[in-house]
PDB file of C-alpha atoms in Angstrom:
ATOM      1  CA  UNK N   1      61.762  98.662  99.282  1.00  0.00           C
ATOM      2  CA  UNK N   2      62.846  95.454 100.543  1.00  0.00           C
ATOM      3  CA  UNK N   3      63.472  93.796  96.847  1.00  0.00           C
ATOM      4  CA  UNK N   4      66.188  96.564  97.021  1.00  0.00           C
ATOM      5  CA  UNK N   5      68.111  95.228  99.800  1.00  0.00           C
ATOM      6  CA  UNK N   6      67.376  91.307  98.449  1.00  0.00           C
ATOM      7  CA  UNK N   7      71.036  89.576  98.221  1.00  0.00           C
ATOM      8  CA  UNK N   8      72.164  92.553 100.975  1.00  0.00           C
ATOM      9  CA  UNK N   9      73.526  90.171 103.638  1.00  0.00           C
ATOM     10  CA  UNK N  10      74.182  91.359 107.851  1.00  0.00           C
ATOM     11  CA  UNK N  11      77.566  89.647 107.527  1.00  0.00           C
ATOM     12  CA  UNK N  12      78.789  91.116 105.201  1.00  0.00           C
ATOM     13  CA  UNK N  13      77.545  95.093 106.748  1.00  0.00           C
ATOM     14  CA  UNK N  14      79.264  94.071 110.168  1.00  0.00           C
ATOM     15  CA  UNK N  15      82.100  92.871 108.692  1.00  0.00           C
ATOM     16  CA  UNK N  16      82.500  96.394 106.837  1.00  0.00           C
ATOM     17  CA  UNK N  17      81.678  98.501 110.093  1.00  0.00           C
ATOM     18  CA  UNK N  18      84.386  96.275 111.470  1.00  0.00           C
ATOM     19  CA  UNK N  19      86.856  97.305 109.062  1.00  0.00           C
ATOM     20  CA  UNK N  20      85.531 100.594 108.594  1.00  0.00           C
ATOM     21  CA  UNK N  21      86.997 101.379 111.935  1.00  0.00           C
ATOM     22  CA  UNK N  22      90.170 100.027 111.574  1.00  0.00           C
ATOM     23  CA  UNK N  23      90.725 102.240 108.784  1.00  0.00           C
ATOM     24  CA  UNK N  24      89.152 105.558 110.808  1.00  0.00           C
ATOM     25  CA  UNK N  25      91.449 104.805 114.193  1.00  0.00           C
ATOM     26  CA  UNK N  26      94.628 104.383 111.477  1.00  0.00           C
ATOM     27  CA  UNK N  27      94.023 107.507 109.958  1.00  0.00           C
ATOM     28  CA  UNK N  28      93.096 110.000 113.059  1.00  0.00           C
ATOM     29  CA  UNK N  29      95.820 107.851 115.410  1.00  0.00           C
ATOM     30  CA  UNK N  30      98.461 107.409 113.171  1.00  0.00           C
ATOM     31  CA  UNK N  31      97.988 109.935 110.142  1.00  0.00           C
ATOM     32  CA  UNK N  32      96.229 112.914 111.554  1.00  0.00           C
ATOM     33  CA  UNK N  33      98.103 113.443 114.924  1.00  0.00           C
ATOM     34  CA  UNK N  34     101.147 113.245 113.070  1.00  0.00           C
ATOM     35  CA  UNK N  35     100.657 115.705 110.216  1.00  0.00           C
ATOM     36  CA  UNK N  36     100.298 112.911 107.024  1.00  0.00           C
ATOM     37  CA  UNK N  37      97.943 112.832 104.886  1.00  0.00           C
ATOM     38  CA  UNK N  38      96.776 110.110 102.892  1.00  0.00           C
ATOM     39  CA  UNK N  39      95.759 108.935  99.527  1.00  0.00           C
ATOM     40  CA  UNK N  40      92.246 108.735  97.564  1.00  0.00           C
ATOM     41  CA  UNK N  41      89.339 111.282  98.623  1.00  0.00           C
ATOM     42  CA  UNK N  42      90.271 110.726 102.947  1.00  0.00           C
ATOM     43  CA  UNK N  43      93.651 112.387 102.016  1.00  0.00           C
ATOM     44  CA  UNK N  44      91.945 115.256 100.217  1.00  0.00           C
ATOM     45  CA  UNK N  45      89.789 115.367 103.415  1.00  0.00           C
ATOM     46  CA  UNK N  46      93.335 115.401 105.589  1.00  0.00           C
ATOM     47  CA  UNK N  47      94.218 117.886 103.733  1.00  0.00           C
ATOM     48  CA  UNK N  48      90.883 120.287 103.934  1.00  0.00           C
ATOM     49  CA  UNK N  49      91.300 119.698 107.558  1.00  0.00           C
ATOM     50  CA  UNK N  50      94.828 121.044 107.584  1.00  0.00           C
ATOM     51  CA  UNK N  51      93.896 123.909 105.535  1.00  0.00           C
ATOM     52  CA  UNK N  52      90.249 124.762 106.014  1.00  0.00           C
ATOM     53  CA  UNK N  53      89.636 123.067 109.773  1.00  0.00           C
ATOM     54  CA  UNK N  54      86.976 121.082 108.136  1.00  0.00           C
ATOM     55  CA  UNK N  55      86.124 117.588 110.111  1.00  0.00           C
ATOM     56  CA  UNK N  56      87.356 115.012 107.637  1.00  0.00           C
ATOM     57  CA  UNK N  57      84.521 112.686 108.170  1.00  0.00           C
ATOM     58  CA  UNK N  58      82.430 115.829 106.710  1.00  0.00           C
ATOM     59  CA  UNK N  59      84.353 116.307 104.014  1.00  0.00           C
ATOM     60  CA  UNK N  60      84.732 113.047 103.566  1.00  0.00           C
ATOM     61  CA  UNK N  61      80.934 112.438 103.212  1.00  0.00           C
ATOM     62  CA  UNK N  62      80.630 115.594 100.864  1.00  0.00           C
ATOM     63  CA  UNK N  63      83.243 114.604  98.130  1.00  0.00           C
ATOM     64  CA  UNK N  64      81.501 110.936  97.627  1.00  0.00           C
ATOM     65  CA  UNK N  65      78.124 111.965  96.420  1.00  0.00           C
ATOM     66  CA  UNK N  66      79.045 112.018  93.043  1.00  0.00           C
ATOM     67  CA  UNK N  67      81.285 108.525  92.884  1.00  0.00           C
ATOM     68  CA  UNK N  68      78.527 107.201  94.845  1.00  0.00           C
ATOM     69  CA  UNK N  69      76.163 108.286  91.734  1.00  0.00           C
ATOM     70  CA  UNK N  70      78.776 106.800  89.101  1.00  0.00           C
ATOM     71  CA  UNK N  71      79.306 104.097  91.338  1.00  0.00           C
ATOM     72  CA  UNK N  72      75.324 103.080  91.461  1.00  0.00           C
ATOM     73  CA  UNK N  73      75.191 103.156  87.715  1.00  0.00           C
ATOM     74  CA  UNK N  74      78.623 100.663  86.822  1.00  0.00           C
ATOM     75  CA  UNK N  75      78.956  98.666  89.947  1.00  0.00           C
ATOM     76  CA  UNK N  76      75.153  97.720  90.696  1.00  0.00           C
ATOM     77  CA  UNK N  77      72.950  98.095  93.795  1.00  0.00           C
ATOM     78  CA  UNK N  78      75.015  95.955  95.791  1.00  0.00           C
ATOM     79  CA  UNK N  79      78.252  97.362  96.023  1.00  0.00           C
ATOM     80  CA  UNK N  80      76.150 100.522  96.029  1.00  0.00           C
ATOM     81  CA  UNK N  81      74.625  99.829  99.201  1.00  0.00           C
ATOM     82  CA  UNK N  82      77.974  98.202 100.911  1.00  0.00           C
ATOM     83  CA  UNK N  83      79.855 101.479 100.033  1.00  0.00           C
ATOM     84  CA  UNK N  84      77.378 103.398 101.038  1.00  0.00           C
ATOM     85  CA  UNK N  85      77.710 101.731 104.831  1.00  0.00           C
ATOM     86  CA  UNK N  86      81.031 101.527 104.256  1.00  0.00           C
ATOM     87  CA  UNK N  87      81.352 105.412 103.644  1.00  0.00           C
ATOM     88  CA  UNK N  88      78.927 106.539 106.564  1.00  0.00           C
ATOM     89  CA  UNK N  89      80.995 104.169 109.090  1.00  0.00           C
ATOM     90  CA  UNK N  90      84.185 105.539 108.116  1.00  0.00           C
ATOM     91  CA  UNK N  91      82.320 109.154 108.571  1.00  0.00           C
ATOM     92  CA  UNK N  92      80.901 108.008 111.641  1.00  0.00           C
ATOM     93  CA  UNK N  93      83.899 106.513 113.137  1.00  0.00           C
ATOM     94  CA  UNK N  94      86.261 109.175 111.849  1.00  0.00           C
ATOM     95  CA  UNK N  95      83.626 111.625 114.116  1.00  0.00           C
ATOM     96  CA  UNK N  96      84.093 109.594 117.196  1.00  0.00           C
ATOM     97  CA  UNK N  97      87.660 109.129 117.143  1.00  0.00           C
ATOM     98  CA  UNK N  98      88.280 112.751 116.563  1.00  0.00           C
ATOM     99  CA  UNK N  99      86.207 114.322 119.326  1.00  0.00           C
ATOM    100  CA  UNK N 100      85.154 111.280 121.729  1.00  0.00           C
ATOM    101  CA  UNK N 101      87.327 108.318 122.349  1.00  0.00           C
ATOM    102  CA  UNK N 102      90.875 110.059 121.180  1.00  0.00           C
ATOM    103  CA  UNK N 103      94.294 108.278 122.196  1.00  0.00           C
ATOM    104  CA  UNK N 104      96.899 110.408 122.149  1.00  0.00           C
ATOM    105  CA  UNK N 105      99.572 108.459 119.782  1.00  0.00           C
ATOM    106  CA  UNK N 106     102.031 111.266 118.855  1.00  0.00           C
ATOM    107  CA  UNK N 107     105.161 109.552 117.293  1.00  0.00           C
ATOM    108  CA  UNK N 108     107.177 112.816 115.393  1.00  0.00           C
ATOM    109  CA  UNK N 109     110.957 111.116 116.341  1.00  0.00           C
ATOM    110  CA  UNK N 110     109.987 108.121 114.712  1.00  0.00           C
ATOM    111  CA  UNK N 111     107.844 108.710 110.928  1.00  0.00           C
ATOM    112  CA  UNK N 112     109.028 105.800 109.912  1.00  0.00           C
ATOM    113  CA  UNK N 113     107.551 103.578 112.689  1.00  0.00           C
ATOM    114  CA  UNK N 114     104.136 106.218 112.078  1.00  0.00           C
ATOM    115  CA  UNK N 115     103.811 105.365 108.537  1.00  0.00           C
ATOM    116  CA  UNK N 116     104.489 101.859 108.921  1.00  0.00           C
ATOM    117  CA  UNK N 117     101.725 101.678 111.217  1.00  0.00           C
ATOM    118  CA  UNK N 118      99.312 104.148 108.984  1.00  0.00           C
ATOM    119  CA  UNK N 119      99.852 101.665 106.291  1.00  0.00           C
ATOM    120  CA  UNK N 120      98.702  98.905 108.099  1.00  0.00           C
ATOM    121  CA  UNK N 121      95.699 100.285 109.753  1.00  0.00           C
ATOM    122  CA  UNK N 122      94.427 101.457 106.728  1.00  0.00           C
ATOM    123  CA  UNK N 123      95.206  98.584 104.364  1.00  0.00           C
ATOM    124  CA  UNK N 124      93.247  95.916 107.010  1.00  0.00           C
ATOM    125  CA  UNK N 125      90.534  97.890 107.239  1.00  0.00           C
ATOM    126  CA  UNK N 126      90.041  98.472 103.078  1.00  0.00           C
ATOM    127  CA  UNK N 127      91.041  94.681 102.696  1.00  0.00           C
ATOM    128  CA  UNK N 128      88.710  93.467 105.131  1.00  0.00           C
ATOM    129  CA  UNK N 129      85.401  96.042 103.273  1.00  0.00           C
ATOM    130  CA  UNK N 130      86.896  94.492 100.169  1.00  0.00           C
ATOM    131  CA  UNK N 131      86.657  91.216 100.959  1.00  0.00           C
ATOM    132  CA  UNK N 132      82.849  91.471 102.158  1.00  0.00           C
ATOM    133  CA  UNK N 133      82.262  93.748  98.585  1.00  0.00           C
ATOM    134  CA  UNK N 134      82.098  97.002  99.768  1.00  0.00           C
ATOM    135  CA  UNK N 135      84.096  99.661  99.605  1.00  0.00           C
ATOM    136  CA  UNK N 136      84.726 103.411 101.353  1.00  0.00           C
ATOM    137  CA  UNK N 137      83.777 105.788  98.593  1.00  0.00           C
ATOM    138  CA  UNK N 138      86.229 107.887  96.388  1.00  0.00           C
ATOM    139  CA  UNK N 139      88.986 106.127  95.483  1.00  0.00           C
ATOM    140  CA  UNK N 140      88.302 102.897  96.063  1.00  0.00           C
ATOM    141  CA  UNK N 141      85.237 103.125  93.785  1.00  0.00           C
ATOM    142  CA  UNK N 142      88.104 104.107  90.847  1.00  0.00           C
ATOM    143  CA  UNK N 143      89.870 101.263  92.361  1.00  0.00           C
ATOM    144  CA  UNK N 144      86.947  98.478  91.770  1.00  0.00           C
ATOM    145  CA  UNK N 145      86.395 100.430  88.418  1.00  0.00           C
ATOM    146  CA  UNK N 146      89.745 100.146  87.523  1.00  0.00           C
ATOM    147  CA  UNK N 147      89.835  95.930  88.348  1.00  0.00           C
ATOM    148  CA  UNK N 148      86.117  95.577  86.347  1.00  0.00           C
ATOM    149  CA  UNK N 149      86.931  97.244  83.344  1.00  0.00           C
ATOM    150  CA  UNK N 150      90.722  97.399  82.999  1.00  0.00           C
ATOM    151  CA  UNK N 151      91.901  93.899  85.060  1.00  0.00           C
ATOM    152  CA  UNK N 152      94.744  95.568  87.329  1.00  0.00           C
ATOM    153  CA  UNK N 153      94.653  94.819  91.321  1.00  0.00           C
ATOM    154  CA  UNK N 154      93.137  97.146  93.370  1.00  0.00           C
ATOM    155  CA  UNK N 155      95.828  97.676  95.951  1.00  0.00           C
ATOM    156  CA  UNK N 156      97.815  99.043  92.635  1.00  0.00           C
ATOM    157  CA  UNK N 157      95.052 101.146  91.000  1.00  0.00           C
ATOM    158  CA  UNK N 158      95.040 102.380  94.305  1.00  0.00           C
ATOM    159  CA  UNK N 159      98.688 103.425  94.767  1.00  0.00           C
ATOM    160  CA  UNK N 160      98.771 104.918  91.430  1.00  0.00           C
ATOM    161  CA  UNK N 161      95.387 107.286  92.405  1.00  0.00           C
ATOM    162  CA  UNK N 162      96.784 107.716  96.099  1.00  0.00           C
ATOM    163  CA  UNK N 163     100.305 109.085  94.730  1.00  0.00           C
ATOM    164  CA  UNK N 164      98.750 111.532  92.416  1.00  0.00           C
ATOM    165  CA  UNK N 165      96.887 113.086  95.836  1.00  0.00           C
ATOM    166  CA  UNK N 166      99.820 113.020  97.358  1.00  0.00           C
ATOM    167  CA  UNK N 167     101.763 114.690  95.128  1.00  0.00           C
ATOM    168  CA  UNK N 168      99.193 117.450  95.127  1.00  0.00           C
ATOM    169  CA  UNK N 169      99.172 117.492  99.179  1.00  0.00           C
ATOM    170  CA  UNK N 170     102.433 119.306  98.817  1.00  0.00           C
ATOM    171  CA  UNK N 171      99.790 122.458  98.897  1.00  0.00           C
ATOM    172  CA  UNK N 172     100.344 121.567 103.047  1.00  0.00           C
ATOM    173  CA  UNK N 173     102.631 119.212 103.934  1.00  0.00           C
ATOM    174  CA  UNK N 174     106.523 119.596 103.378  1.00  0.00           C
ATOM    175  CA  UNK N 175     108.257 117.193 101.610  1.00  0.00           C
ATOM    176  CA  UNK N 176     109.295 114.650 103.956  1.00  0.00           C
ATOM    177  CA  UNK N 177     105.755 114.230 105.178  1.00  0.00           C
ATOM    178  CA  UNK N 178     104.493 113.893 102.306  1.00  0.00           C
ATOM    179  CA  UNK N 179     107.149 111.458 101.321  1.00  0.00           C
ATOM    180  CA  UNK N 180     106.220 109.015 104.934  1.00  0.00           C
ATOM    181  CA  UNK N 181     102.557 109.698 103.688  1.00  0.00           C
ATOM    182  CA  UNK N 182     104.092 107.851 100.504  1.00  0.00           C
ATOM    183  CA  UNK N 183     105.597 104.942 102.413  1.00  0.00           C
ATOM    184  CA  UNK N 184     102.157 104.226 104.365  1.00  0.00           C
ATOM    185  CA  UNK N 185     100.065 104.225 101.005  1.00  0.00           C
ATOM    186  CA  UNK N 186     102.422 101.546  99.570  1.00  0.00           C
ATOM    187  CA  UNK N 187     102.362  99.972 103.037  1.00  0.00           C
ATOM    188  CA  UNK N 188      98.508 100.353 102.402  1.00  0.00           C
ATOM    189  CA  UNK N 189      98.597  98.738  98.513  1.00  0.00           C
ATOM    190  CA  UNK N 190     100.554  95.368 100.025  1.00  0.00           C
ATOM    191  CA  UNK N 191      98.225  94.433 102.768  1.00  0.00           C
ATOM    192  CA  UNK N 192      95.016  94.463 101.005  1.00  0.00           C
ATOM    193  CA  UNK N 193      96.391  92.610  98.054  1.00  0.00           C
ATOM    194  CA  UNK N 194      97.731  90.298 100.986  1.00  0.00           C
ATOM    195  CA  UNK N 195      94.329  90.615 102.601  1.00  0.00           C
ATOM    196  CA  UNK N 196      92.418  90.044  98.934  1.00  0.00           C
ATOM    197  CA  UNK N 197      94.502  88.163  97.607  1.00  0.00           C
ATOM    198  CA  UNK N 198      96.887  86.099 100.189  1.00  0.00           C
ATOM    199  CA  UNK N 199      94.056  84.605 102.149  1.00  0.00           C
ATOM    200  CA  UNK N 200      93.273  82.000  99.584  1.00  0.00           C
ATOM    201  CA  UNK N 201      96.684  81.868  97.815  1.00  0.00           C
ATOM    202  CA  UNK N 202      98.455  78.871  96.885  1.00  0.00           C
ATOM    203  CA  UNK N 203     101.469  77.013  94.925  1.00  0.00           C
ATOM    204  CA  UNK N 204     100.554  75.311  91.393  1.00  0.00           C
ATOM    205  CA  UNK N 205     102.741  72.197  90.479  1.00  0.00           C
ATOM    206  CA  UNK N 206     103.664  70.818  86.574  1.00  0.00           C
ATOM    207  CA  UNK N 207     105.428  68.136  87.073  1.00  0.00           C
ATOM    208  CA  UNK N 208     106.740  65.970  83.994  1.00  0.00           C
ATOM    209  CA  UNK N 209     107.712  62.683  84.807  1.00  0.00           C
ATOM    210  CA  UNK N 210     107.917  58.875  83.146  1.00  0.00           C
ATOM    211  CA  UNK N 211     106.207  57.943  86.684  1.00  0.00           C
ATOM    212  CA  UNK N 212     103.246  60.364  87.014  1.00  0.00           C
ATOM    213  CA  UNK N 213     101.048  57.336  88.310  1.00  0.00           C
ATOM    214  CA  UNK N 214     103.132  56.635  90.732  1.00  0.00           C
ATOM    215  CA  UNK N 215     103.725  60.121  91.830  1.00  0.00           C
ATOM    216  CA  UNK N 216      99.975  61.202  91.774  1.00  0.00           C
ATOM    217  CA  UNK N 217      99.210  58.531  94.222  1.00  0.00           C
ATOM    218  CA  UNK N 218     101.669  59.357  96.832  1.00  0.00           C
ATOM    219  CA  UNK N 219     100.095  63.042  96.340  1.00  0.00           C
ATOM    220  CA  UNK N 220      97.246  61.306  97.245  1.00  0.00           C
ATOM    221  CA  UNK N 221      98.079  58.937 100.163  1.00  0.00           C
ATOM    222  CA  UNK N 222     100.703  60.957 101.731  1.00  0.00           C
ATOM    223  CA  UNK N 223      99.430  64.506 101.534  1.00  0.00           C
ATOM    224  CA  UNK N 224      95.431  63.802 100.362  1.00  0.00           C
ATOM    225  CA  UNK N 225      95.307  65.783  97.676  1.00  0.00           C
ATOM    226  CA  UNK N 226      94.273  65.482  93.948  1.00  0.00           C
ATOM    227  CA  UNK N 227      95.940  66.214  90.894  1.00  0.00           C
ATOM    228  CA  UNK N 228      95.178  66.272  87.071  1.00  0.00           C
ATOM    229  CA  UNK N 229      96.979  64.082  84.532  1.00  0.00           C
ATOM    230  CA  UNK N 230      96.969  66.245  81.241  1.00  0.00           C
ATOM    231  CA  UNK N 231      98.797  64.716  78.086  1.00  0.00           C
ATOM    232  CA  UNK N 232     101.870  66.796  76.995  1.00  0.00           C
ATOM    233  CA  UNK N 233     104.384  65.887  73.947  1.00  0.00           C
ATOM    234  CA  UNK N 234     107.999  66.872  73.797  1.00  0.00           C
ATOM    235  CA  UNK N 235     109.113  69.059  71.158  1.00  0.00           C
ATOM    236  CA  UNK N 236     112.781  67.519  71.338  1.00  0.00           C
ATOM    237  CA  UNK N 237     112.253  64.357  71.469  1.00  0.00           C
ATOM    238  CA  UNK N 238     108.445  64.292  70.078  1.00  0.00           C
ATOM    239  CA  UNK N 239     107.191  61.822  72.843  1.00  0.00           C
ATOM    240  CA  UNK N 240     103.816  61.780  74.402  1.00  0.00           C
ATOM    241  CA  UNK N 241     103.643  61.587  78.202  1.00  0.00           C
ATOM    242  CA  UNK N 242     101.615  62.706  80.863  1.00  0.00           C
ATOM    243  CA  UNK N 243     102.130  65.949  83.039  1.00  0.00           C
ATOM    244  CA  UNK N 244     100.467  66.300  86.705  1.00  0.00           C
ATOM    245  CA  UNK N 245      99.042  69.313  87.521  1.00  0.00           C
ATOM    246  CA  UNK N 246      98.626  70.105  91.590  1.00  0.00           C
ATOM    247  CA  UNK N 247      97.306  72.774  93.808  1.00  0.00           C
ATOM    248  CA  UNK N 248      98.316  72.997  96.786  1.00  0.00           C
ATOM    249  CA  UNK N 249      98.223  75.385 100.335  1.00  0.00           C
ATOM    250  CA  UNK N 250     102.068  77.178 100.370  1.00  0.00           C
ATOM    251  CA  UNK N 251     103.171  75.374 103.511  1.00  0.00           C
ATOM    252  CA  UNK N 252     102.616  71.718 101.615  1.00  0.00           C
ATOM    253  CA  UNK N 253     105.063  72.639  99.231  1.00  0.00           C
ATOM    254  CA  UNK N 254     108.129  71.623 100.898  1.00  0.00           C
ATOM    255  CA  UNK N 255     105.728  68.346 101.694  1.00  0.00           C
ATOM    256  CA  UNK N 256     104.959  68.067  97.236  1.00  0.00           C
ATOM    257  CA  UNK N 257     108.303  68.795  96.509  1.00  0.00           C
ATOM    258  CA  UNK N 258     110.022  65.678  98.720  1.00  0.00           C
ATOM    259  CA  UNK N 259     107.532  63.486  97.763  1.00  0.00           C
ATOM    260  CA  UNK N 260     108.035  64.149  93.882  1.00  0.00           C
ATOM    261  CA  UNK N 261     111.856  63.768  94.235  1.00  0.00           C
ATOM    262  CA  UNK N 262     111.805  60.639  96.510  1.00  0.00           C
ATOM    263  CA  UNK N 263     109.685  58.558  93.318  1.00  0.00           C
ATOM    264  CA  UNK N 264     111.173  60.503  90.612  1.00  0.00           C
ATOM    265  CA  UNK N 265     114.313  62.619  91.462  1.00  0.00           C
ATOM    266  CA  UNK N 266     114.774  63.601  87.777  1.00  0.00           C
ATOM    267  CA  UNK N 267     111.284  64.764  87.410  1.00  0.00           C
ATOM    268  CA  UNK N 268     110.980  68.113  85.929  1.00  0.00           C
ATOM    269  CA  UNK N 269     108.845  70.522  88.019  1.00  0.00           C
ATOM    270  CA  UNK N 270     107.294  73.759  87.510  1.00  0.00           C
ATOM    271  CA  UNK N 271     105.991  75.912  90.611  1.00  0.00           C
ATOM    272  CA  UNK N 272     103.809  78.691  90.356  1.00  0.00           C
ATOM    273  CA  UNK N 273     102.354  81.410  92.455  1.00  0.00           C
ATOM    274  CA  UNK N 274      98.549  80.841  92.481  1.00  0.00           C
ATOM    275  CA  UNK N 275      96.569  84.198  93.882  1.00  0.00           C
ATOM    276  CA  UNK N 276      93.232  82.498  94.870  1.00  0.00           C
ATOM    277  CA  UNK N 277      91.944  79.073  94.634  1.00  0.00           C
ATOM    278  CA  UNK N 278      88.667  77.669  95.175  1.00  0.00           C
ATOM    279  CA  UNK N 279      86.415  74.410  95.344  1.00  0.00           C
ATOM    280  CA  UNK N 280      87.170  71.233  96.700  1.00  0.00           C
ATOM    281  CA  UNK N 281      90.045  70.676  99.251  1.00  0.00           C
ATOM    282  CA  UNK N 282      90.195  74.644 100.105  1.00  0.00           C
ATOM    283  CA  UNK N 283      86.717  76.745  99.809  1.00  0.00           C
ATOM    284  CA  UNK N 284      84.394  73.916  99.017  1.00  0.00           C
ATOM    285  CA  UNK N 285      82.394  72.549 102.779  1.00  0.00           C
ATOM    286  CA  UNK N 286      81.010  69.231 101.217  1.00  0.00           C
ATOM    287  CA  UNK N 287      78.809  69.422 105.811  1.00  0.00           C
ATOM    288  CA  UNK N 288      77.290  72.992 103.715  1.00  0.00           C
ATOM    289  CA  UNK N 289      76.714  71.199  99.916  1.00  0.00           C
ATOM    290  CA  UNK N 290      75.481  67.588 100.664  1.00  0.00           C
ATOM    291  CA  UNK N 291      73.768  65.648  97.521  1.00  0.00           C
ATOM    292  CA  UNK N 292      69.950  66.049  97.485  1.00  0.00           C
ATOM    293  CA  UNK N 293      68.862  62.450  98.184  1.00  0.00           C
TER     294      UNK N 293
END
């Protein structure tokens, strides 16, 4: 039994709870006392609720058995087990926000400002179970199936799922809710690609110059990063020459870019959008990976 929660770490199960109940305030606070539903399997629970009276954190626990089966058998035992806390908490905290420790938060004149805030609710709390590599059942499962096996980002695979439930909410809702319900799923898609994705995003540099030397080192001295000297060739004028390449966080661009045109103002530079970066000089703690003497 305990070789089947090896690798299973306490961090990462508090930090789901923790976003497990952003997600459940967002969507009894924001989405439920205002008549929206929402996309994936808790907007088919919304939407049992509105028609059936059915608790959505039943529901909700009812329509994941049989993801959480496919889920087990693609994904592996540890996603597994981190959606399957991730799941109950939502349940769980979906429960105690309906019937115990309920705000009232009705905001009917203003669905726009409602939506806005359903979409953020709900995308922190799936970015933050995403990040620790869980996930809430339904369709976030088909999300993280969709990324493994077909590459696209899980805030879109999302959207895509989410507007096909919402289209099919129009059982319930009238058309305007359902369109708000819209706004806060695409609200929902941005901030956990943000959350995923933005956390550890960067700027990438190619710079071609005839003084790379000099520019690396004022990378070096003036801002302490690194860079990599790769060997390019014109296909004008067929000469060889080096080209820097340079990572760096977004608010050191301005910081890259001065320095490159104070040594070399006809320098040619390239700048990129980097969605994660890792190792040395952002993720890497050299305190936490210290040579064995």
């Amino acid at each position: 039994m305990m070789n089947w929660f090896q690798g299973i770490r306490l961090t990462n199960i508090a930090i789901i709870c923790f976003g497990a109940v952003i997600f459940a305030f967002g969507i009894i606070h924001f989405n439920l006392q205002n008549g929206l539903a929402h996309g994936g399997f808790t907007g088919l629970s919304l939407i049992i609720y509105y028609l059936l009276s059915i608790e959505p954190s039943v529901s909700n626990l009812l329509l994941n058995v049989p993801l959480f089966i496919i889920g087990y058998k693609l994904l592996g035992r540890r996603v597994f087990i981190y959606s399957l806390f991730g799941t109950i908490m939502v349940s769980v905290a979906l429960h105690i926000f309906e019937n115990y420790w309920h705000a009232e938060v009705l905001l009917q004149n203003d669905m726009i400002l409602v939506s806005l805030f359903a979409g953020v609710f709900a995308g922190t709390g799936l970015g933050i179970i995403f990040r620790a590599g869980g996930t809430t059942g339904g369709s976030d499962i088909i999300a993280r199936l969709a990324e493994k096996y077909l590459g696209m980002g899980i805030g879109t695979s999302m959207f895509l799922f989410d507007a096909f439930v919402i289209t099919f909410s129009l059982v319930h809702l009238s058309l305007p809710q359902a369109m708000y319900t819209l706004v806060a799923v695409f609200v929902a898609a941005r901030v956990i690609d943000f959350i995923i994705e933005g956390a550890n995003a960067a700027k990438s540099a190619m710079i071609i110059s005839n003084h790379t030397s000099s520019i690396s080192d004022a990378i070096i001295k003036r801002m302490g990063r690194g860079s990599t000297v790769l060997t390019g060739k014109g296909s004008f004028t067929k000469d060889e020459r080096n080209v820097l390449y340079c990572v760096v966080n977004r608010n050191q661009l301005i910081h890259l870019k001065t320095i490159i045109s104070e040594v070399d103002p006809y320098a040619f530079v390239s700048v990129h959008d980097v969605k994660e970066v890792a190792g040395e000089g952002f993720t890497f703690d050299p305190e936490k990976h210290s040579p064995q003497e």
